[in-house]
PDB file of C-alpha atoms in Angstrom:
ATOM      1  CA  UNK A1443     -63.325 -10.780  71.927  1.00  0.00           C
ATOM      2  CA  UNK A1444     -63.416 -10.161  68.196  1.00  0.00           C
ATOM      3  CA  UNK A1445     -67.203 -10.130  67.941  1.00  0.00           C
ATOM      4  CA  UNK A1446     -67.143  -6.776  69.776  1.00  0.00           C
ATOM      5  CA  UNK A1447     -65.382  -5.167  66.780  1.00  0.00           C
ATOM      6  CA  UNK A1448     -66.825  -7.295  63.979  1.00  0.00           C
ATOM      7  CA  UNK A1449     -70.082  -9.142  63.676  1.00  0.00           C
ATOM      8  CA  UNK A1450     -70.220 -12.742  64.845  1.00  0.00           C
ATOM      9  CA  UNK A1451     -70.897 -13.996  61.299  1.00  0.00           C
ATOM     10  CA  UNK A1452     -67.979 -12.034  59.896  1.00  0.00           C
ATOM     11  CA  UNK A1453     -65.629 -13.474  62.473  1.00  0.00           C
ATOM     12  CA  UNK A1454     -66.683 -17.004  61.472  1.00  0.00           C
ATOM     13  CA  UNK A1455     -66.245 -16.223  57.767  1.00  0.00           C
ATOM     14  CA  UNK A1456     -62.804 -14.706  58.268  1.00  0.00           C
ATOM     15  CA  UNK A1457     -61.726 -17.563  60.481  1.00  0.00           C
ATOM     16  CA  UNK A1458     -62.754 -20.094  57.851  1.00  0.00           C
ATOM     17  CA  UNK A1459     -61.014 -18.071  55.159  1.00  0.00           C
ATOM     18  CA  UNK A1460     -57.762 -17.909  57.093  1.00  0.00           C
ATOM     19  CA  UNK A1461     -57.910 -21.600  57.887  1.00  0.00           C
ATOM     20  CA  UNK A1462     -58.403 -22.511  54.221  1.00  0.00           C
ATOM     21  CA  UNK A1463     -55.590 -20.109  53.221  1.00  0.00           C
ATOM     22  CA  UNK A1464     -53.275 -21.722  55.740  1.00  0.00           C
ATOM     23  CA  UNK A1465     -54.077 -25.213  54.485  1.00  0.00           C
ATOM     24  CA  UNK A1466     -53.450 -24.171  50.868  1.00  0.00           C
ATOM     25  CA  UNK A1467     -50.188 -22.490  51.805  1.00  0.00           C
ATOM     26  CA  UNK A1468     -49.028 -25.584  53.721  1.00  0.00           C
ATOM     27  CA  UNK A1469     -49.847 -27.760  50.721  1.00  0.00           C
ATOM     28  CA  UNK A1470     -48.025 -25.385  48.408  1.00  0.00           C
ATOM     29  CA  UNK A1471     -44.985 -25.458  50.762  1.00  0.00           C
ATOM     30  CA  UNK A1472     -44.834 -29.201  50.618  1.00  0.00           C
ATOM     31  CA  UNK A1473     -45.024 -29.074  46.841  1.00  0.00           C
ATOM     32  CA  UNK A1474     -42.317 -26.404  46.832  1.00  0.00           C
ATOM     33  CA  UNK A1475     -40.037 -28.599  48.874  1.00  0.00           C
ATOM     34  CA  UNK A1476     -40.598 -31.393  46.408  1.00  0.00           C
ATOM     35  CA  UNK A1477     -39.810 -29.105  43.477  1.00  0.00           C
ATOM     36  CA  UNK A1478     -36.659 -27.845  45.145  1.00  0.00           C
ATOM     37  CA  UNK A1479     -35.495 -31.343  45.852  1.00  0.00           C
ATOM     38  CA  UNK A1480     -36.342 -32.735  42.417  1.00  0.00           C
ATOM     39  CA  UNK A1481     -35.445 -29.969  40.015  1.00  0.00           C
ATOM     40  CA  UNK A1482     -33.970 -27.135  42.095  1.00  0.00           C
ATOM     41  CA  UNK A1483     -36.509 -24.540  41.054  1.00  0.00           C
ATOM     42  CA  UNK A1484     -37.754 -21.993  43.579  1.00  0.00           C
ATOM     43  CA  UNK A1485     -40.908 -20.800  41.838  1.00  0.00           C
ATOM     44  CA  UNK A1486     -43.355 -22.532  44.137  1.00  0.00           C
ATOM     45  CA  UNK A1487     -41.358 -21.500  47.219  1.00  0.00           C
ATOM     46  CA  UNK A1488     -41.779 -17.905  46.058  1.00  0.00           C
ATOM     47  CA  UNK A1489     -45.556 -18.397  45.659  1.00  0.00           C
ATOM     48  CA  UNK A1490     -45.638 -19.926  49.174  1.00  0.00           C
ATOM     49  CA  UNK A1491     -43.819 -16.916  50.637  1.00  0.00           C
ATOM     50  CA  UNK A1492     -46.172 -14.499  48.848  1.00  0.00           C
ATOM     51  CA  UNK A1493     -49.254 -16.350  50.057  1.00  0.00           C
ATOM     52  CA  UNK A1494     -48.018 -16.519  53.663  1.00  0.00           C
ATOM     53  CA  UNK A1495     -47.125 -12.782  53.491  1.00  0.00           C
ATOM     54  CA  UNK A1496     -50.704 -12.010  52.455  1.00  0.00           C
ATOM     55  CA  UNK A1497     -52.121 -14.053  55.304  1.00  0.00           C
ATOM     56  CA  UNK A1498     -49.758 -12.328  57.755  1.00  0.00           C
ATOM     57  CA  UNK A1499     -50.878  -8.904  56.443  1.00  0.00           C
ATOM     58  CA  UNK A1500     -54.541  -9.887  56.958  1.00  0.00           C
ATOM     59  CA  UNK A1501     -53.797 -11.053  60.480  1.00  0.00           C
ATOM     60  CA  UNK A1502     -51.734  -7.945  61.231  1.00  0.00           C
ATOM     61  CA  UNK A1503     -54.476  -5.559  60.024  1.00  0.00           C
ATOM     62  CA  UNK A1504     -57.078  -7.470  62.040  1.00  0.00           C
ATOM     63  CA  UNK A1505     -55.007  -7.272  65.252  1.00  0.00           C
ATOM     64  CA  UNK A1506     -54.354  -3.575  64.668  1.00  0.00           C
ATOM     65  CA  UNK A1507     -58.089  -2.966  64.257  1.00  0.00           C
ATOM     66  CA  UNK A1508     -58.941  -4.570  67.604  1.00  0.00           C
ATOM     67  CA  UNK A1509     -55.961  -2.795  69.245  1.00  0.00           C
ATOM     68  CA  UNK A1510     -54.040  -5.922  70.192  1.00  0.00           C
ATOM     69  CA  UNK A1511     -50.679  -4.278  69.766  1.00  0.00           C
ATOM     70  CA  UNK A1512     -48.750  -7.113  71.511  1.00  0.00           C
ATOM     71  CA  UNK A1513     -50.183  -9.660  69.118  1.00  0.00           C
ATOM     72  CA  UNK A1514     -49.547  -7.431  66.168  1.00  0.00           C
ATOM     73  CA  UNK A1515     -45.883  -7.107  67.152  1.00  0.00           C
ATOM     74  CA  UNK A1516     -45.585 -10.897  67.270  1.00  0.00           C
ATOM     75  CA  UNK A1517     -47.194 -11.274  63.810  1.00  0.00           C
ATOM     76  CA  UNK A1518     -44.778  -8.621  62.474  1.00  0.00           C
ATOM     77  CA  UNK A1519     -41.845 -10.766  63.374  1.00  0.00           C
ATOM     78  CA  UNK A1520     -43.171 -13.687  61.317  1.00  0.00           C
ATOM     79  CA  UNK A1521     -43.948 -11.277  58.489  1.00  0.00           C
ATOM     80  CA  UNK A1522     -40.309 -10.169  58.571  1.00  0.00           C
ATOM     81  CA  UNK A1523     -39.070 -13.729  58.380  1.00  0.00           C
ATOM     82  CA  UNK A1524     -41.382 -14.393  55.446  1.00  0.00           C
ATOM     83  CA  UNK A1525     -40.132 -11.265  53.725  1.00  0.00           C
ATOM     84  CA  UNK A1526     -36.578 -12.462  54.162  1.00  0.00           C
ATOM     85  CA  UNK A1527     -37.555 -15.797  52.605  1.00  0.00           C
ATOM     86  CA  UNK A1528     -39.168 -14.003  49.693  1.00  0.00           C
ATOM     87  CA  UNK A1529     -35.990 -11.985  49.205  1.00  0.00           C
ATOM     88  CA  UNK A1530     -33.938 -15.190  49.276  1.00  0.00           C
ATOM     89  CA  UNK A1531     -36.058 -16.799  46.528  1.00  0.00           C
ATOM     90  CA  UNK A1532     -35.886 -13.620  44.470  1.00  0.00           C
ATOM     91  CA  UNK A1533     -32.069 -13.377  44.630  1.00  0.00           C
ATOM     92  CA  UNK A1534     -31.401 -17.096  44.018  1.00  0.00           C
TER      93      UNK A1534
END
């Protein structure tokens, strides 16, 4: 499906990049939970929300390019939740 819009090699590279970014963000989220529990600081939680926002923007742009508007609307909901989390860490 995506190879029609992008090259097959580019789809593989982007998939690997997104997978590595997701693993890094999940690891950062676990570390952020530890920091919140141990010292009460929200710095790493903020970094986690920023990283996940960037991944959601990448996914949103890709879905808009291939004209998958239904998928883009679903990603936009998760982006909104992430933005609220970023707002929460900024205000606290």
